């Protein structure tokens, strides 16, 4: 296996459709109009030397190493900044050009360290390669005099020299090796849109600087790695490369963090991972990344990994390490005993949105065919189940309508209930880029997120609504669009049910749905709502992005349908630059839903009561299947407390930390006779487990992830499973112990079975994915190449369905006892419950969850920045440190849920979405008061968790 080397064309591709033909070194080359001569040459196999040019950023023309000659023109222009022209003849190698390039390289080398043999970039240094390419053999200028290389010159301190900046835990900045090519600065601004780097000084005094002479960790750098990836020398280099050395082989795989689905090259030495490098051909990320995918893979090798199966009789007992065979046999026997005593419906399972599609498919299969019921659910229950319900009602499919690249054609971007720059950073970067190009932005969020206002972008409208009033605000937007005659009537008549539209239009036109009438609920001035509605309806291509701030409400499904109504009414569906885009929280949450992880649906979103579908799976699996829907996650806990549900198999989810009303979840888990947890670590849910099966990280398995844009991508094994088996193998062993008789030998066989039974995936195979990289479902005879944009000519359900979306205030309301509203979310450096990111250096940025509180609310309560505060709700209480900020409005407080001891979900309630039981995380009435430390519950929980993680010492070997 070799190291995958991608071609760097030097400058970005041209989007022109007009061809231009020219001659380069005697070769006829045809490229799109607007392409640079450098790119045209590279496409013809002619590599022009370069240092400041790379195809991830715009051409710059500073190094002058890429000079060329053009017949009939004077001078030696830079090929990176010179566009192609019809009929021109270009020469890339002439005596004049050669002399210029050698002279330039001499100047670079005269102020550069010559420690190549011990340099971390040795063998992967563009400066080194270009010195060879231009034939550099001598440096006439010597190495004496003013320089940035040596700490001392002639025994005196050199004020031009700067020490290494090692403040960032993931990479090192060595100013002495900087050639001031500007690539890092341009990557930071053009790709990430962060503008954290600059060039300070002029001429010989020029140098790269984070901020104003700050260290990287003190600057606005978000550690996305774009600067490190762009650097042509060892000026910016991964600390892992410094420690391990250059990689010797690589494999393309898919990130296991958020729902963006970034493609990476895992670069290795043997089975040791050296670094993760964003893959330029990845269609979701195009060679970009965030701090988590780029650097936070260390959890896979963390000392907390549990590598041996463990069992125990009672949850108060210490764990006992056993063989895989004993653990599987023990788990199967306890589940069989439960079903014999309490009945077939007394057990179930929860699939993982972090595992592969194949593993999720087997999980729902073992529950349906092995346990004999439909008691299967997934983490989408607590995040995007309203998306599945709402979009299927409106459009007939349960997924987003666009690919991520569609935003490049958007004129107006409406973001509601999501914070892409923190939760989906690569998509956030794409959005920021489009905004810098002139698109307009509407943000609907209780907080002032980064996209609402930063030094480089600002929303045209920020609607800071009160938590829980999404339906009211979206319906008010629709009121303006309908009553002011801004509806795209042609689209509605052609593509939607006209009678349903008229009923809906009459409903939203009622005065009670006007911006002025709903202002008393939302707190948003009516003129802002009217302005935002007009912009969305008349500003050109308008696209909507939404997240958990929409779905995790008692009216989550209603809001999703209201958003769909808005898109249909304005005709913003079925082409580039428009659409409805749910941003999925986890790497495979879309895939876990697609694979049939809900208690009422088989793979492909087909109801279990459907005779034809059920017969299809019964024939394939060779068993009779239950036609009745099973229990949802909240129902499982209720049934456990009631004594009707006794066994649960949880794969790759930490429900005790992620689900709401932790005390209720604890009671449910504590009532189980057997809890099987399969995970990388002894997570919080494992505190109540009787069987622990070690999991495998994404680096240790083959399979498929499906991202938020329905993109099916391969996950490829780059190292052996640390615990001996991939997750699908462990599930197969348990299934066979339960009598299923499975004999899969590779995940490709599992995928093939699923695809043969699920029409949207019929045209997707491992071979196809290896050939084209990725495919967006549906992919079948009707759409042989997949479907990047859905609903082009019509909706999957036929006519688009308008649904009346009546605003019903949540039961969770503020009052004298609980006057503040708590809402929750994520932060850039941490991910979900933090099981992965907390075991990396990312915790240097976010070591604990904190409570954001407005200065006015803090002053009323005598709270200072950094104080311990008690957060109390009707469900429970916890303590956090306070962060005083005006990012939240008065009356609203905000926190994250990444750290288990902060116990954020102790205070969230059991309120849920009316259609899907998705919990209402985003609205909890609370009181905040000063505190002097953790609550009694937190201290009890800490002690219980420590006691539960005891592992029995192995017996000494016999004499």
PDB file of C-alpha atoms in Angstrom, residues 401-600:
ATOM      1  CA  UNK A 401     -32.818  18.105  -0.466  1.00  0.00           C
ATOM      2  CA  UNK A 402     -29.396  19.420  -1.541  1.00  0.00           C
ATOM      3  CA  UNK A 403     -25.684  18.693  -1.613  1.00  0.00           C
ATOM      4  CA  UNK A 404     -23.421  21.015   0.369  1.00  0.00           C
ATOM      5  CA  UNK A 405     -21.986  22.576  -2.795  1.00  0.00           C
ATOM      6  CA  UNK A 406     -25.439  23.924  -3.588  1.00  0.00           C
ATOM      7  CA  UNK A 407     -24.757  26.842  -1.252  1.00  0.00           C
ATOM      8  CA  UNK A 408     -22.373  28.266  -3.844  1.00  0.00           C
ATOM      9  CA  UNK A 409     -25.445  29.255  -5.876  1.00  0.00           C
ATOM     10  CA  UNK A 410     -27.453  30.638  -2.945  1.00  0.00           C
ATOM     11  CA  UNK A 411     -28.341  34.317  -2.812  1.00  0.00           C
ATOM     12  CA  UNK A 412     -30.102  34.172   0.553  1.00  0.00           C
ATOM     13  CA  UNK A 413     -29.241  31.784   3.376  1.00  0.00           C
ATOM     14  CA  UNK A 414     -31.717  31.271   6.213  1.00  0.00           C
ATOM     15  CA  UNK A 415     -30.215  29.555   9.265  1.00  0.00           C
ATOM     16  CA  UNK A 416     -32.610  28.540  11.995  1.00  0.00           C
ATOM     17  CA  UNK A 417     -31.786  26.606  15.123  1.00  0.00           C
ATOM     18  CA  UNK A 418     -28.237  25.645  14.214  1.00  0.00           C
ATOM     19  CA  UNK A 419     -24.737  26.978  14.657  1.00  0.00           C
ATOM     20  CA  UNK A 420     -22.754  25.592  11.707  1.00  0.00           C
ATOM     21  CA  UNK A 421     -19.405  27.187  12.571  1.00  0.00           C
ATOM     22  CA  UNK A 422     -19.344  25.242  15.856  1.00  0.00           C
ATOM     23  CA  UNK A 423     -21.323  22.079  15.157  1.00  0.00           C
ATOM     24  CA  UNK A 424     -20.630  21.599  11.404  1.00  0.00           C
ATOM     25  CA  UNK A 425     -17.514  23.707  10.837  1.00  0.00           C
ATOM     26  CA  UNK A 426     -16.734  22.761   7.235  1.00  0.00           C
ATOM     27  CA  UNK A 427     -20.261  23.647   6.139  1.00  0.00           C
ATOM     28  CA  UNK A 428     -19.922  26.787   8.247  1.00  0.00           C
ATOM     29  CA  UNK A 429     -16.797  27.696   6.284  1.00  0.00           C
ATOM     30  CA  UNK A 430     -18.642  27.176   2.993  1.00  0.00           C
ATOM     31  CA  UNK A 431     -21.444  29.426   4.187  1.00  0.00           C
ATOM     32  CA  UNK A 432     -19.003  32.139   5.297  1.00  0.00           C
ATOM     33  CA  UNK A 433     -17.287  32.004   1.922  1.00  0.00           C
ATOM     34  CA  UNK A 434     -20.585  32.482   0.112  1.00  0.00           C
ATOM     35  CA  UNK A 435     -21.481  35.382   2.400  1.00  0.00           C
ATOM     36  CA  UNK A 436     -18.169  37.090   1.629  1.00  0.00           C
ATOM     37  CA  UNK A 437     -19.077  36.725  -2.039  1.00  0.00           C
ATOM     38  CA  UNK A 438     -22.274  38.702  -1.496  1.00  0.00           C
ATOM     39  CA  UNK A 439     -25.052  36.354  -0.364  1.00  0.00           C
ATOM     40  CA  UNK A 440     -27.412  37.658   2.322  1.00  0.00           C
ATOM     41  CA  UNK A 441     -27.931  35.919   5.641  1.00  0.00           C
ATOM     42  CA  UNK A 442     -30.908  35.541   7.987  1.00  0.00           C
ATOM     43  CA  UNK A 443     -30.217  33.987  11.407  1.00  0.00           C
ATOM     44  CA  UNK A 444     -33.043  32.795  13.646  1.00  0.00           C
ATOM     45  CA  UNK A 445     -31.499  31.873  16.984  1.00  0.00           C
ATOM     46  CA  UNK A 446     -31.848  32.885  20.651  1.00  0.00           C
ATOM     47  CA  UNK A 447     -28.064  33.404  20.789  1.00  0.00           C
ATOM     48  CA  UNK A 448     -25.855  35.685  18.782  1.00  0.00           C
ATOM     49  CA  UNK A 449     -23.922  32.975  17.000  1.00  0.00           C
ATOM     50  CA  UNK A 450     -20.702  33.559  15.098  1.00  0.00           C
ATOM     51  CA  UNK A 451     -22.554  33.823  11.815  1.00  0.00           C
ATOM     52  CA  UNK A 452     -24.921  36.461  13.184  1.00  0.00           C
ATOM     53  CA  UNK A 453     -22.082  38.909  13.564  1.00  0.00           C
ATOM     54  CA  UNK A 454     -18.305  38.726  13.314  1.00  0.00           C
ATOM     55  CA  UNK A 455     -15.709  41.229  12.078  1.00  0.00           C
ATOM     56  CA  UNK A 456     -15.914  39.726   8.577  1.00  0.00           C
ATOM     57  CA  UNK A 457     -19.583  38.870   8.082  1.00  0.00           C
ATOM     58  CA  UNK A 458     -22.890  40.024   9.498  1.00  0.00           C
ATOM     59  CA  UNK A 459     -26.420  38.756   9.063  1.00  0.00           C
ATOM     60  CA  UNK A 460     -28.817  41.031   7.265  1.00  0.00           C
ATOM     61  CA  UNK A 461     -31.354  39.976   9.898  1.00  0.00           C
ATOM     62  CA  UNK A 462     -30.864  38.304  13.245  1.00  0.00           C
ATOM     63  CA  UNK A 463     -34.159  37.251  14.815  1.00  0.00           C
ATOM     64  CA  UNK A 464     -33.320  36.466  18.481  1.00  0.00           C
ATOM     65  CA  UNK A 465     -36.523  34.635  19.321  1.00  0.00           C
ATOM     66  CA  UNK A 466     -37.444  33.283  22.723  1.00  0.00           C
ATOM     67  CA  UNK A 467     -36.768  29.535  23.021  1.00  0.00           C
ATOM     68  CA  UNK A 468     -39.841  27.498  22.138  1.00  0.00           C
ATOM     69  CA  UNK A 469     -41.375  29.914  19.617  1.00  0.00           C
ATOM     70  CA  UNK A 470     -40.002  28.514  16.350  1.00  0.00           C
ATOM     71  CA  UNK A 471     -43.431  27.678  14.942  1.00  0.00           C
ATOM     72  CA  UNK A 472     -44.697  31.165  15.660  1.00  0.00           C
ATOM     73  CA  UNK A 473     -41.750  32.864  13.949  1.00  0.00           C
ATOM     74  CA  UNK A 474     -41.768  30.657  10.827  1.00  0.00           C
ATOM     75  CA  UNK A 475     -45.534  31.020  10.471  1.00  0.00           C
ATOM     76  CA  UNK A 476     -45.128  34.792  10.797  1.00  0.00           C
ATOM     77  CA  UNK A 477     -42.584  34.727   7.968  1.00  0.00           C
ATOM     78  CA  UNK A 478     -45.137  32.813   5.894  1.00  0.00           C
ATOM     79  CA  UNK A 479     -47.813  35.378   6.813  1.00  0.00           C
ATOM     80  CA  UNK A 480     -45.754  38.157   5.257  1.00  0.00           C
ATOM     81  CA  UNK A 481     -44.989  36.123   2.132  1.00  0.00           C
ATOM     82  CA  UNK A 482     -48.648  35.254   1.533  1.00  0.00           C
ATOM     83  CA  UNK A 483     -50.287  38.561   2.464  1.00  0.00           C
ATOM     84  CA  UNK A 484     -47.789  40.646   0.488  1.00  0.00           C
ATOM     85  CA  UNK A 485     -48.208  38.553  -2.638  1.00  0.00           C
ATOM     86  CA  UNK A 486     -44.696  37.070  -2.622  1.00  0.00           C
ATOM     87  CA  UNK A 487     -45.760  33.445  -3.205  1.00  0.00           C
ATOM     88  CA  UNK A 488     -44.393  31.667  -6.291  1.00  0.00           C
ATOM     89  CA  UNK A 489     -47.863  30.702  -7.490  1.00  0.00           C
ATOM     90  CA  UNK A 490     -46.601  28.997 -10.631  1.00  0.00           C
ATOM     91  CA  UNK A 491     -44.472  26.593  -8.608  1.00  0.00           C
ATOM     92  CA  UNK A 492     -47.238  25.907  -6.117  1.00  0.00           C
ATOM     93  CA  UNK A 493     -49.849  25.201  -8.782  1.00  0.00           C
ATOM     94  CA  UNK A 494     -47.521  22.917 -10.728  1.00  0.00           C
ATOM     95  CA  UNK A 495     -45.835  21.047  -7.882  1.00  0.00           C
ATOM     96  CA  UNK A 496     -48.102  21.137  -4.819  1.00  0.00           C
ATOM     97  CA  UNK A 497     -51.641  20.271  -3.796  1.00  0.00           C
ATOM     98  CA  UNK A 498     -53.482  23.501  -4.600  1.00  0.00           C
ATOM     99  CA  UNK A 499     -56.419  22.898  -2.250  1.00  0.00           C
ATOM    100  CA  UNK A 500     -54.072  22.220   0.678  1.00  0.00           C
ATOM    101  CA  UNK A 501     -52.114  25.318  -0.234  1.00  0.00           C
ATOM    102  CA  UNK A 502     -55.233  27.477  -0.171  1.00  0.00           C
ATOM    103  CA  UNK A 503     -56.181  26.155   3.268  1.00  0.00           C
ATOM    104  CA  UNK A 504     -52.662  26.834   4.489  1.00  0.00           C
ATOM    105  CA  UNK A 505     -52.560  30.313   2.932  1.00  0.00           C
ATOM    106  CA  UNK A 506     -55.839  31.220   4.603  1.00  0.00           C
ATOM    107  CA  UNK A 507     -54.470  30.007   7.924  1.00  0.00           C
ATOM    108  CA  UNK A 508     -51.171  31.913   7.809  1.00  0.00           C
ATOM    109  CA  UNK A 509     -52.956  35.052   6.574  1.00  0.00           C
ATOM    110  CA  UNK A 510     -54.959  35.318   9.772  1.00  0.00           C
ATOM    111  CA  UNK A 511     -54.043  38.380  11.808  1.00  0.00           C
ATOM    112  CA  UNK A 512     -53.115  36.227  14.808  1.00  0.00           C
ATOM    113  CA  UNK A 513     -50.172  34.889  12.762  1.00  0.00           C
ATOM    114  CA  UNK A 514     -48.828  38.312  11.755  1.00  0.00           C
ATOM    115  CA  UNK A 515     -45.395  39.418  12.979  1.00  0.00           C
ATOM    116  CA  UNK A 516     -47.077  42.080  15.107  1.00  0.00           C
ATOM    117  CA  UNK A 517     -49.396  39.560  16.774  1.00  0.00           C
ATOM    118  CA  UNK A 518     -46.732  36.940  17.527  1.00  0.00           C
ATOM    119  CA  UNK A 519     -44.183  39.447  18.798  1.00  0.00           C
ATOM    120  CA  UNK A 520     -45.585  38.947  22.305  1.00  0.00           C
ATOM    121  CA  UNK A 521     -44.524  35.286  22.088  1.00  0.00           C
ATOM    122  CA  UNK A 522     -41.289  35.499  20.130  1.00  0.00           C
ATOM    123  CA  UNK A 523     -39.892  38.782  21.448  1.00  0.00           C
ATOM    124  CA  UNK A 524     -38.722  39.626  17.914  1.00  0.00           C
ATOM    125  CA  UNK A 525     -39.668  43.103  16.617  1.00  0.00           C
ATOM    126  CA  UNK A 526     -42.210  42.791  13.819  1.00  0.00           C
ATOM    127  CA  UNK A 527     -40.237  44.952  11.381  1.00  0.00           C
ATOM    128  CA  UNK A 528     -37.323  42.498  11.537  1.00  0.00           C
ATOM    129  CA  UNK A 529     -39.606  39.570  10.750  1.00  0.00           C
ATOM    130  CA  UNK A 530     -41.163  41.410   7.830  1.00  0.00           C
ATOM    131  CA  UNK A 531     -37.764  42.383   6.448  1.00  0.00           C
ATOM    132  CA  UNK A 532     -36.445  38.835   6.744  1.00  0.00           C
ATOM    133  CA  UNK A 533     -39.527  37.382   5.031  1.00  0.00           C
ATOM    134  CA  UNK A 534     -39.238  39.793   2.113  1.00  0.00           C
ATOM    135  CA  UNK A 535     -35.555  39.020   1.718  1.00  0.00           C
ATOM    136  CA  UNK A 536     -36.149  35.257   1.739  1.00  0.00           C
ATOM    137  CA  UNK A 537     -38.977  35.500  -0.799  1.00  0.00           C
ATOM    138  CA  UNK A 538     -37.470  38.045  -3.191  1.00  0.00           C
ATOM    139  CA  UNK A 539     -33.697  37.838  -2.754  1.00  0.00           C
ATOM    140  CA  UNK A 540     -33.091  35.158  -5.417  1.00  0.00           C
ATOM    141  CA  UNK A 541     -32.123  31.568  -4.674  1.00  0.00           C
ATOM    142  CA  UNK A 542     -32.922  31.025  -0.993  1.00  0.00           C
ATOM    143  CA  UNK A 543     -31.778  28.026   1.012  1.00  0.00           C
ATOM    144  CA  UNK A 544     -32.586  26.940   4.568  1.00  0.00           C
ATOM    145  CA  UNK A 545     -30.276  25.217   7.029  1.00  0.00           C
ATOM    146  CA  UNK A 546     -31.623  23.992  10.345  1.00  0.00           C
ATOM    147  CA  UNK A 547     -30.483  21.833  13.213  1.00  0.00           C
ATOM    148  CA  UNK A 548     -31.351  20.638  16.680  1.00  0.00           C
ATOM    149  CA  UNK A 549     -32.591  24.091  17.647  1.00  0.00           C
ATOM    150  CA  UNK A 550     -35.565  23.247  15.419  1.00  0.00           C
ATOM    151  CA  UNK A 551     -36.120  19.571  16.130  1.00  0.00           C
ATOM    152  CA  UNK A 552     -35.515  19.331  19.888  1.00  0.00           C
ATOM    153  CA  UNK A 553     -38.777  21.029  20.845  1.00  0.00           C
ATOM    154  CA  UNK A 554     -42.276  19.927  21.729  1.00  0.00           C
ATOM    155  CA  UNK A 555     -43.254  21.249  18.288  1.00  0.00           C
ATOM    156  CA  UNK A 556     -40.131  20.045  16.475  1.00  0.00           C
ATOM    157  CA  UNK A 557     -42.054  18.183  13.775  1.00  0.00           C
ATOM    158  CA  UNK A 558     -44.380  21.147  13.333  1.00  0.00           C
ATOM    159  CA  UNK A 559     -41.456  23.495  12.762  1.00  0.00           C
ATOM    160  CA  UNK A 560     -39.910  21.157  10.185  1.00  0.00           C
ATOM    161  CA  UNK A 561     -43.199  21.146   8.283  1.00  0.00           C
ATOM    162  CA  UNK A 562     -43.441  24.941   8.623  1.00  0.00           C
ATOM    163  CA  UNK A 563     -39.973  25.254   7.076  1.00  0.00           C
ATOM    164  CA  UNK A 564     -41.023  22.958   4.236  1.00  0.00           C
ATOM    165  CA  UNK A 565     -44.134  25.119   3.720  1.00  0.00           C
ATOM    166  CA  UNK A 566     -41.920  28.184   3.423  1.00  0.00           C
ATOM    167  CA  UNK A 567     -39.674  26.568   0.793  1.00  0.00           C
ATOM    168  CA  UNK A 568     -42.616  25.307  -1.269  1.00  0.00           C
ATOM    169  CA  UNK A 569     -44.492  28.612  -1.137  1.00  0.00           C
ATOM    170  CA  UNK A 570     -41.506  30.478  -2.560  1.00  0.00           C
ATOM    171  CA  UNK A 571     -40.490  27.803  -5.058  1.00  0.00           C
ATOM    172  CA  UNK A 572     -37.125  27.313  -3.406  1.00  0.00           C
ATOM    173  CA  UNK A 573     -36.788  23.608  -4.162  1.00  0.00           C
ATOM    174  CA  UNK A 574     -35.503  21.421  -6.960  1.00  0.00           C
ATOM    175  CA  UNK A 575     -32.425  23.340  -8.174  1.00  0.00           C
ATOM    176  CA  UNK A 576     -29.025  24.542  -6.998  1.00  0.00           C
ATOM    177  CA  UNK A 577     -28.847  27.258  -4.374  1.00  0.00           C
ATOM    178  CA  UNK A 578     -32.173  26.473  -2.684  1.00  0.00           C
ATOM    179  CA  UNK A 579     -33.668  23.674  -0.615  1.00  0.00           C
ATOM    180  CA  UNK A 580     -34.163  22.494   2.946  1.00  0.00           C
ATOM    181  CA  UNK A 581     -31.019  21.207   4.624  1.00  0.00           C
ATOM    182  CA  UNK A 582     -31.098  19.530   8.053  1.00  0.00           C
ATOM    183  CA  UNK A 583     -27.600  19.506   9.525  1.00  0.00           C
ATOM    184  CA  UNK A 584     -27.263  16.103  11.158  1.00  0.00           C
ATOM    185  CA  UNK A 585     -25.432  15.940  14.442  1.00  0.00           C
ATOM    186  CA  UNK A 586     -23.460  12.688  14.186  1.00  0.00           C
ATOM    187  CA  UNK A 587     -21.406  11.092  11.450  1.00  0.00           C
ATOM    188  CA  UNK A 588     -23.942   8.416  10.544  1.00  0.00           C
ATOM    189  CA  UNK A 589     -27.234   9.600  11.995  1.00  0.00           C
ATOM    190  CA  UNK A 590     -28.655   9.758   8.474  1.00  0.00           C
ATOM    191  CA  UNK A 591     -27.378   6.253   7.824  1.00  0.00           C
ATOM    192  CA  UNK A 592     -28.727   4.839  11.075  1.00  0.00           C
ATOM    193  CA  UNK A 593     -32.185   6.131  10.146  1.00  0.00           C
ATOM    194  CA  UNK A 594     -31.851   4.835   6.585  1.00  0.00           C
ATOM    195  CA  UNK A 595     -30.946   1.388   7.900  1.00  0.00           C
ATOM    196  CA  UNK A 596     -34.234   0.894   9.774  1.00  0.00           C
ATOM    197  CA  UNK A 597     -33.333   1.932  13.313  1.00  0.00           C
ATOM    198  CA  UNK A 598     -36.821   3.098  14.220  1.00  0.00           C
ATOM    199  CA  UNK A 599     -39.328   0.782  15.926  1.00  0.00           C
ATOM    200  CA  UNK A 600     -41.937   1.307  13.207  1.00  0.00           C
TER     201      UNK A 600
END
